Amino acid sequence: METMDSQSSAAAPGPSLINWELAASTAANLAPAGPALSGKEIGAAVADLRLLADRSVPYVHEITGLDAARDLRDSQVLVVDRASWAKANTQSFSVLMQSTMAALAKKQAAALRPSSVALSGTVTGAQLGGVLAFLSSKVLGQYDPFAALAGRPGAAGGGRLLLVAPNIISVERELNVDPSDFRLWVCLHEQTHRVQFAAAPWLRDHMLSEIEKLSTLLVGDTDKLAEKLVSAARSLTRKSAAHDGGPSRGGLLDLLQDPEEKAALSHLTAVMSLLEGHANVVMDAVDAGIVPSVRTIRQRFNSRGKDRGALEKFIRNLLGLDAKMRQYSDGARFVRGVVAETGMSGFNHVWTSADHLPTEQEIHAPTLWVQRMGL
């Protein structure tokens, strides 16, 4: 399996408020062991996933009608293990949080000595590593549009598609489904995300700007941040004990209270719902002619998670993972609603510019978006 190169983020030299290297190494050390595989089995799985990743692209083009699917050489496809997935995400997080961490460090420069910053970075890095360790066994694949911004020598101009081989193999065994069919099914979803960013080259910088805005708002008032986090955790505990459906948006992000914070979160929620929903619609358009056992795969995959323990449910709520699943369904309803009114070519206007992105209100009422676009 491919491994991530050495950490090369754009973070400033000297003590950092987040020790990214420690986060990556902590995640690698704490990540649960994957399925037992021989070297020969690993090599075969990697080759198969790379082959199926390539094979899935023409299907994405056929379903979406996006010409960007014809040439995806601006980005990479990597088949990775759990530790490499975690390292890749620390690299991307360092890009996403760079301006926010710089602003926060400047704000606290007078109050914190370098030794205090280093200690804070160690604690935060270890905590982030623990979160990534949990996630590293849950993610099947991920398109990272920010990879090229991490300052890695020789990086492709676009992003990178990560296929987490041990997790894909674990789930296909758990579901007892045809491995080749399941791997192609997963690749179809993840390649759709890759195509989305190729079709809308402005989308990466737009999302980066919006994420930086939200993160800056989140950490801007450091005096109240700890209080907000404790309040959010208490709320989650009450909801978990009452078997509630969980936070309305995404775990820790529910701690946002300011109108500006809520507006920033609303926009990102709409964008993520669009991206995830669109990928799910592509997967749902796949029939037995492409993935012979697709009906069985859908049925068994959608039934997963019903037997999760209380601790895992709590962690998933805290991290907003179940909110992400709601984004899948909300976004898919939006895409289907627009396509029903305008066809796929009408829907594809969404990739033209940031002004064409749906609002959160429009995600739940597709006709409003259609009317605003004049379609």
Short mmCIF file of C-alpha atoms in Angstrom, two decimals:
data_model
loop_
_atom_site.label_atom_id
_atom_site.label_comp_id
_atom_site.label_asym_id
_atom_site.label_seq_id
_atom_site.Cartn_x
_atom_site.Cartn_y
_atom_site.Cartn_z
CA MET A 1 0.00 0.00 0.00
CA GLU A 2 1.12 3.55 -0.66
CA THR A 3 2.25 5.53 2.36
CA MET A 4 2.09 9.27 2.97
CA ASP A 5 5.29 11.24 2.58
CA SER A 6 6.79 13.15 5.48
CA GLN A 7 4.69 15.92 7.00
CA SER A 8 5.20 19.04 4.93
CA SER A 9 2.45 21.44 5.85
CA ALA A 10 2.61 25.16 5.43
CA ALA A 11 2.61 25.67 9.18
CA ALA A 12 5.00 28.26 10.53
CA PRO A 13 8.28 27.06 12.07
CA GLY A 14 8.66 26.91 15.82
CA PRO A 15 6.18 25.71 18.47
CA SER A 16 2.69 25.12 17.11
CA LEU A 17 -0.66 25.14 18.85
CA ILE A 18 -1.23 21.71 17.29
CA ASN A 19 1.59 19.19 16.99
CA TRP A 20 0.63 17.66 13.64
CA GLU A 21 3.39 15.05 13.66
CA LEU A 22 2.28 13.84 17.08
CA ALA A 23 -1.32 13.70 15.90
CA ALA A 24 -0.32 11.46 12.99
CA SER A 25 1.88 9.16 15.08
CA THR A 26 -0.71 8.93 17.87
CA ALA A 27 -3.40 7.96 15.38
CA ALA A 28 -1.12 5.33 13.84
CA ASN A 29 -0.33 3.85 17.27
CA LEU A 30 -3.95 3.83 18.49
CA ALA A 31 -5.67 2.73 15.29
CA PRO A 32 -7.24 -0.75 15.68
CA ALA A 33 -5.54 -3.55 13.81
CA GLY A 34 -6.98 -4.29 10.40
CA PRO A 35 -7.84 -7.72 8.99
CA ALA A 36 -5.05 -10.28 8.93
CA LEU A 37 -3.67 -10.44 5.40
CA SER A 38 -0.59 -11.99 3.83
CA GLY A 39 1.72 -9.91 1.70
CA LYS A 40 0.33 -11.59 -1.38
CA GLU A 41 -3.26 -10.78 -0.35
CA ILE A 42 -2.36 -7.15 0.33
CA GLY A 43 -0.70 -6.80 -3.07
CA ALA A 44 -3.71 -8.34 -4.83
CA ALA A 45 -6.16 -6.08 -2.97
CA VAL A 46 -4.18 -2.95 -3.81
CA ALA A 47 -3.96 -3.87 -7.49
CA ASP A 48 -7.68 -4.69 -7.59
CA LEU A 49 -8.70 -1.40 -5.96
CA ARG A 50 -6.55 0.62 -8.34
CA LEU A 51 -8.04 -1.23 -11.32
CA LEU A 52 -11.61 -0.72 -10.09
CA ALA A 53 -10.95 2.94 -9.31
CA ASP A 54 -10.02 3.44 -12.97
CA ARG A 55 -12.94 1.34 -14.19
CA SER A 56 -15.45 3.38 -12.21
CA VAL A 57 -14.69 6.72 -13.89
CA PRO A 58 -16.50 6.08 -17.22
CA TYR A 59 -19.59 5.06 -15.25
CA VAL A 60 -19.45 8.33 -13.30
CA HIS A 61 -19.18 10.21 -16.60
CA GLU A 62 -22.14 8.34 -18.06
CA ILE A 63 -24.36 8.97 -15.04
CA THR A 64 -23.40 12.59 -14.29
CA GLY A 65 -22.79 13.88 -17.79
CA LEU A 66 -19.79 15.83 -16.45
CA ASP A 67 -17.00 16.08 -19.02
CA ALA A 68 -14.48 16.52 -16.20
CA ALA A 69 -14.67 12.75 -15.76
CA ARG A 70 -12.84 12.31 -19.06
CA ASP A 71 -9.49 13.43 -17.64
CA LEU A 72 -8.61 13.29 -13.96
CA ARG A 73 -4.84 13.48 -14.24
CA ASP A 74 -4.72 16.59 -12.02
CA SER A 75 -5.24 14.40 -8.95
CA GLN A 76 -3.92 11.13 -7.48
CA VAL A 77 -5.41 7.80 -6.48
CA LEU A 78 -3.73 6.16 -3.49
CA VAL A 79 -4.57 2.87 -1.80
CA VAL A 80 -3.57 3.32 1.84
CA ASP A 81 -3.67 1.75 5.28
CA ARG A 82 -5.19 3.34 8.37
CA ALA A 83 -2.02 5.06 9.55
CA SER A 84 -1.44 6.62 6.14
CA TRP A 85 -5.04 7.83 6.02
CA ALA A 86 -4.52 9.52 9.40
CA LYS A 87 -1.28 11.16 8.26
CA ALA A 88 -2.96 12.42 5.11
CA ASN A 89 -5.67 14.05 7.20
CA THR A 90 -3.21 15.75 9.54
CA GLN A 91 -1.63 17.27 6.44
CA SER A 92 -4.99 18.55 5.22
CA PHE A 93 -6.02 19.78 8.66
CA SER A 94 -2.78 21.76 8.88
CA VAL A 95 -3.76 23.52 5.65
CA LEU A 96 -7.34 24.14 6.77
CA MET A 97 -6.32 25.46 10.17
CA GLN A 98 -3.21 27.38 9.14
CA SER A 99 -4.64 30.90 9.13
CA THR A 100 -6.80 30.24 12.19
CA MET A 101 -3.88 28.86 14.21
CA ALA A 102 -1.69 31.79 13.13
CA ALA A 103 -4.31 34.29 14.25
CA LEU A 104 -4.84 32.49 17.53
CA ALA A 105 -1.10 32.25 18.19
CA LYS A 106 -0.72 35.98 17.50
CA LYS A 107 -3.61 36.76 19.84
CA GLN A 108 -2.07 34.70 22.64
CA ALA A 109 1.57 35.61 21.98
CA ALA A 110 1.73 38.01 24.89
CA ALA A 111 0.17 35.55 27.30
CA LEU A 112 1.89 32.31 26.29
CA ARG A 113 5.59 31.49 26.39
CA PRO A 114 7.05 29.16 23.72
CA SER A 115 7.16 26.37 26.29
CA SER A 116 3.43 26.80 26.98
CA VAL A 117 2.65 26.80 23.26
CA ALA A 118 4.67 23.61 22.83
CA LEU A 119 2.83 21.95 25.73
CA SER A 120 -0.53 23.02 24.33
CA GLY A 121 0.47 21.68 20.91
CA THR A 122 1.44 18.35 22.41
CA VAL A 123 -1.86 17.97 24.26
CA THR A 124 -3.95 19.05 21.28
CA GLY A 125 -1.94 16.88 18.90
CA ALA A 126 -2.49 13.83 21.09
CA GLN A 127 -6.21 14.55 21.32
CA LEU A 128 -6.52 14.97 17.55
CA GLY A 129 -4.59 11.74 17.10
CA GLY A 130 -7.13 9.93 19.27
CA VAL A 131 -9.99 11.23 17.14
CA LEU A 132 -8.23 10.22 13.92
CA ALA A 133 -7.51 6.77 15.35
CA PHE A 134 -11.24 6.26 15.88
CA LEU A 135 -12.07 7.51 12.40
CA SER A 136 -9.27 5.59 10.70
CA SER A 137 -11.17 2.31 11.03
CA LYS A 138 -14.47 3.79 9.80
CA VAL A 139 -13.58 5.50 6.52
CA LEU A 140 -13.73 3.46 3.32
CA GLY A 141 -12.51 6.20 1.03
CA GLN A 142 -12.05 9.95 0.90
CA TYR A 143 -11.31 12.55 -1.74
CA ASP A 144 -9.01 15.20 -0.28
CA PRO A 145 -9.12 18.36 -2.44
CA PHE A 146 -6.58 20.19 -0.27
CA ALA A 147 -3.62 17.82 -0.69
CA ALA A 148 -1.73 20.01 -3.15
CA LEU A 149 -1.81 22.91 -0.68
CA ALA A 150 0.19 21.02 1.97
CA GLY A 151 3.51 21.82 0.31
CA ARG A 152 4.35 18.24 -0.65
CA PRO A 153 7.08 17.99 -3.32
CA GLY A 154 5.78 16.54 -6.57
CA ALA A 155 2.12 16.66 -5.50
CA ALA A 156 -0.50 16.71 -8.22
CA GLY A 157 -2.16 20.05 -8.88
CA GLY A 158 -5.50 18.79 -7.65
CA GLY A 159 -6.24 16.58 -4.70
CA ARG A 160 -5.88 12.90 -3.93
CA LEU A 161 -8.33 10.06 -3.64
CA LEU A 162 -7.60 7.77 -0.70
CA LEU A 163 -8.99 4.23 -0.67
CA VAL A 164 -8.50 2.67 2.78
CA ALA A 165 -7.88 -0.96 1.89
CA PRO A 166 -8.15 -2.62 5.35
CA ASN A 167 -11.52 -0.95 6.00
CA ILE A 168 -12.94 -1.88 2.62
CA ILE A 169 -11.85 -5.47 3.12
CA SER A 170 -13.24 -5.57 6.68
CA VAL A 171 -16.66 -4.32 5.58
CA GLU A 172 -16.93 -6.60 2.55
CA ARG A 173 -16.16 -9.54 4.85
CA GLU A 174 -18.59 -8.32 7.48
CA LEU A 175 -21.37 -8.00 4.90
CA ASN A 176 -20.38 -11.25 3.17
CA VAL A 177 -20.67 -9.66 -0.28
CA ASP A 178 -18.73 -10.11 -3.49
CA PRO A 179 -15.40 -8.28 -2.96
CA SER A 180 -15.01 -7.05 -6.54
CA ASP A 181 -18.58 -5.73 -6.66
CA PHE A 182 -18.28 -4.00 -3.30
CA ARG A 183 -14.95 -2.37 -4.17
CA LEU A 184 -16.32 -1.03 -7.44
CA TRP A 185 -19.39 0.30 -5.60
CA VAL A 186 -17.17 2.17 -3.12
CA CYS A 187 -14.96 3.52 -5.92
CA LEU A 188 -17.99 4.90 -7.75
CA HIS A 189 -18.89 7.04 -4.74
CA GLU A 190 -15.39 8.33 -4.11
CA GLN A 191 -14.58 8.97 -7.77
CA THR A 192 -17.75 11.06 -7.97
CA HIS A 193 -16.27 13.41 -5.37
CA ARG A 194 -13.09 13.59 -7.41
CA VAL A 195 -15.11 14.48 -10.51
CA GLN A 196 -17.08 17.15 -8.61
CA PHE A 197 -13.94 19.12 -7.82
CA ALA A 198 -12.58 18.62 -11.34
CA ALA A 199 -15.86 19.96 -12.76
CA ALA A 200 -15.77 22.95 -10.38
CA PRO A 201 -12.10 23.96 -10.01
CA TRP A 202 -13.17 27.01 -7.99
CA LEU A 203 -14.79 24.79 -5.34
CA ARG A 204 -11.60 23.92 -3.44
CA ASP A 205 -10.65 27.53 -2.72
CA HIS A 206 -14.24 28.41 -1.92
CA MET A 207 -14.52 25.61 0.64
CA LEU A 208 -11.12 26.47 2.10
CA SER A 209 -12.23 30.07 2.58
CA GLU A 210 -15.52 29.04 4.19
CA ILE A 211 -13.89 26.47 6.49
CA GLU A 212 -11.29 29.01 7.57
CA LYS A 213 -14.07 31.50 8.30
CA LEU A 214 -15.97 28.99 10.41
CA SER A 215 -12.91 27.76 12.30
CA THR A 216 -11.82 31.33 13.01
CA LEU A 217 -15.24 32.09 14.44
CA LEU A 218 -15.13 28.89 16.48
CA VAL A 219 -11.80 29.58 18.18
CA GLY A 220 -11.96 33.37 18.06
CA ASP A 221 -13.36 33.69 21.58
CA THR A 222 -10.96 31.41 23.42
CA ASP A 223 -12.35 32.43 26.79
CA LYS A 224 -15.70 30.87 25.97
CA LEU A 225 -14.55 27.94 23.84
CA ALA A 226 -13.99 25.54 26.74
CA GLU A 227 -17.38 26.47 28.21
CA LYS A 228 -19.04 25.79 24.86
CA LEU A 229 -17.31 22.42 24.51
CA VAL A 230 -18.38 21.32 28.00
CA SER A 231 -21.94 22.45 27.29
CA ALA A 232 -21.99 20.52 24.01
CA ALA A 233 -20.66 17.37 25.67
CA ARG A 234 -23.29 17.58 28.43
CA SER A 235 -26.02 18.01 25.83
CA LEU A 236 -24.75 15.00 23.90
CA THR A 237 -24.68 12.92 27.07
CA ARG A 238 -28.30 13.80 27.83
CA LYS A 239 -29.38 12.99 24.29
CA SER A 240 -27.48 9.70 24.29
CA ALA A 241 -29.02 8.67 27.59
CA ALA A 242 -32.48 9.50 26.26
CA HIS A 243 -31.78 7.60 23.00
CA ASP A 244 -32.28 10.84 21.12
CA GLY A 245 -31.46 11.05 17.44
CA GLY A 246 -28.38 13.15 18.19
CA PRO A 247 -27.36 16.70 17.41
CA SER A 248 -29.23 18.50 14.69
CA ARG A 249 -26.18 19.32 12.58
CA GLY A 250 -22.92 17.77 13.59
CA GLY A 251 -21.85 17.12 17.17
CA LEU A 252 -19.33 19.70 18.32
CA LEU A 253 -20.50 22.14 15.68
CA ASP A 254 -23.77 22.45 17.58
CA LEU A 255 -21.90 24.61 20.08
CA LEU A 256 -22.03 27.51 17.60
CA GLN A 257 -24.42 30.15 18.89
CA ASP A 258 -23.57 33.45 17.21
CA PRO A 259 -25.69 34.34 14.11
CA GLU A 260 -22.53 34.73 12.01
CA GLU A 261 -21.33 31.33 13.16
CA LYS A 262 -24.67 29.77 12.33
CA ALA A 263 -24.69 31.35 8.86
CA ALA A 264 -21.22 30.02 8.11
CA LEU A 265 -22.21 26.55 9.31
CA SER A 266 -25.43 26.68 7.30
CA HIS A 267 -23.51 27.34 4.09
CA LEU A 268 -21.02 24.54 4.70
CA THR A 269 -23.85 22.17 5.64
CA ALA A 270 -25.54 22.91 2.31
CA VAL A 271 -22.34 22.39 0.32
CA MET A 272 -21.50 19.12 2.07
CA SER A 273 -25.08 17.90 1.64
CA LEU A 274 -24.82 18.67 -2.07
CA LEU A 275 -21.52 16.81 -2.51
CA GLU A 276 -22.52 13.76 -0.48
CA GLY A 277 -26.04 13.62 -1.88
CA HIS A 278 -24.81 13.86 -5.46
CA ALA A 279 -22.38 10.99 -4.89
CA ASN A 280 -25.17 8.89 -3.39
CA VAL A 281 -27.43 9.58 -6.37
CA VAL A 282 -24.66 8.35 -8.65
CA MET A 283 -24.34 5.19 -6.58
CA ASP A 284 -28.10 4.69 -6.65
CA ALA A 285 -28.06 4.96 -10.44
CA VAL A 286 -25.74 1.98 -10.61
CA ASP A 287 -27.62 -1.14 -11.69
CA ALA A 288 -26.82 -4.82 -11.91
CA GLY A 289 -25.29 -4.26 -15.33
CA ILE A 290 -22.44 -2.41 -13.61
CA VAL A 291 -22.36 -4.06 -10.18
CA PRO A 292 -24.14 -7.44 -10.42
CA SER A 293 -24.85 -7.79 -6.69
CA VAL A 294 -25.63 -4.11 -6.08
CA ARG A 295 -29.06 -4.79 -4.55
CA THR A 296 -27.58 -7.11 -1.93
CA ILE A 297 -24.77 -4.67 -1.20
CA ARG A 298 -27.17 -1.75 -0.68
CA GLN A 299 -29.45 -3.75 1.58
CA ARG A 300 -26.69 -5.09 3.80
CA PHE A 301 -24.67 -1.87 3.88
CA ASN A 302 -27.68 0.23 4.89
CA SER A 303 -28.42 -2.18 7.74
CA ARG A 304 -24.98 -1.65 9.29
CA GLY A 305 -24.70 0.32 12.51
CA LYS A 306 -27.84 -0.96 14.20
CA ASP A 307 -25.77 -2.91 16.73
CA ARG A 308 -23.29 -0.18 17.68
CA GLY A 309 -22.45 0.05 21.36
CA ALA A 310 -23.33 3.04 23.54
CA LEU A 311 -19.75 4.36 23.58
CA GLU A 312 -19.42 4.30 19.80
CA LYS A 313 -22.81 5.98 19.40
CA PHE A 314 -21.71 8.73 21.78
CA ILE A 315 -18.43 9.28 19.91
CA ARG A 316 -20.23 9.31 16.56
CA ASN A 317 -22.63 11.95 17.87
CA LEU A 318 -19.78 14.00 19.31
CA LEU A 319 -17.95 13.98 15.97
CA GLY A 320 -21.07 14.54 13.94
CA LEU A 321 -20.78 11.30 11.95
CA ASP A 322 -24.49 10.56 12.10
CA ALA A 323 -25.17 14.12 10.93
CA LYS A 324 -23.00 13.26 7.92
CA MET A 325 -25.33 10.36 7.15
CA ARG A 326 -28.27 12.77 7.23
CA GLN A 327 -26.38 14.95 4.75
CA TYR A 328 -26.35 11.98 2.38
CA SER A 329 -30.13 11.67 2.42
CA ASP A 330 -30.89 15.42 2.46
CA GLY A 331 -28.52 16.10 -0.41
CA ALA A 332 -29.75 13.14 -2.42
CA ARG A 333 -33.35 14.39 -2.15
CA PHE A 334 -32.20 17.79 -3.42
CA VAL A 335 -30.36 16.31 -6.41
CA ARG A 336 -33.27 14.03 -7.31
CA GLY A 337 -35.72 16.91 -6.97
CA VAL A 338 -33.73 19.18 -9.27
CA VAL A 339 -33.08 16.43 -11.82
CA ALA A 340 -36.79 15.60 -11.86
CA GLU A 341 -37.57 19.23 -12.80
CA THR A 342 -34.64 20.14 -15.06
CA GLY A 343 -32.83 16.95 -16.01
CA MET A 344 -29.18 16.23 -15.19
CA SER A 345 -27.99 19.00 -17.51
CA GLY A 346 -30.06 21.51 -15.53
CA PHE A 347 -28.71 20.24 -12.24
CA ASN A 348 -25.12 20.52 -13.51
CA HIS A 349 -25.47 24.32 -13.42
CA VAL A 350 -24.61 23.90 -9.74
CA TRP A 351 -20.94 23.40 -10.69
CA THR A 352 -20.70 26.72 -12.57
CA SER A 353 -19.84 29.08 -9.69
CA ALA A 354 -20.18 29.60 -5.95
CA ASP A 355 -23.29 31.69 -6.59
CA HIS A 356 -24.96 28.57 -7.98
CA LEU A 357 -24.44 26.53 -4.83
CA PRO A 358 -27.71 25.80 -2.98
CA THR A 359 -28.51 27.34 0.36
CA GLU A 360 -29.49 25.10 3.24
CA GLN A 361 -33.11 26.17 2.73
CA GLU A 362 -32.89 25.19 -0.95
CA ILE A 363 -31.43 21.80 -0.05
CA HIS A 364 -34.77 21.07 1.63
CA ALA A 365 -36.82 22.78 -1.10
CA PRO A 366 -35.20 22.07 -4.51
CA THR A 367 -37.80 24.09 -6.39
CA LEU A 368 -36.46 27.26 -4.74
CA TRP A 369 -33.04 26.61 -6.26
CA VAL A 370 -34.54 25.83 -9.67
CA GLN A 371 -36.46 29.14 -9.55
CA ARG A 372 -33.39 31.13 -8.47
CA MET A 373 -31.38 29.63 -11.33
CA GLY A 374 -34.16 30.47 -13.81
CA LEU A 375 -34.32 26.88 -15.07
#
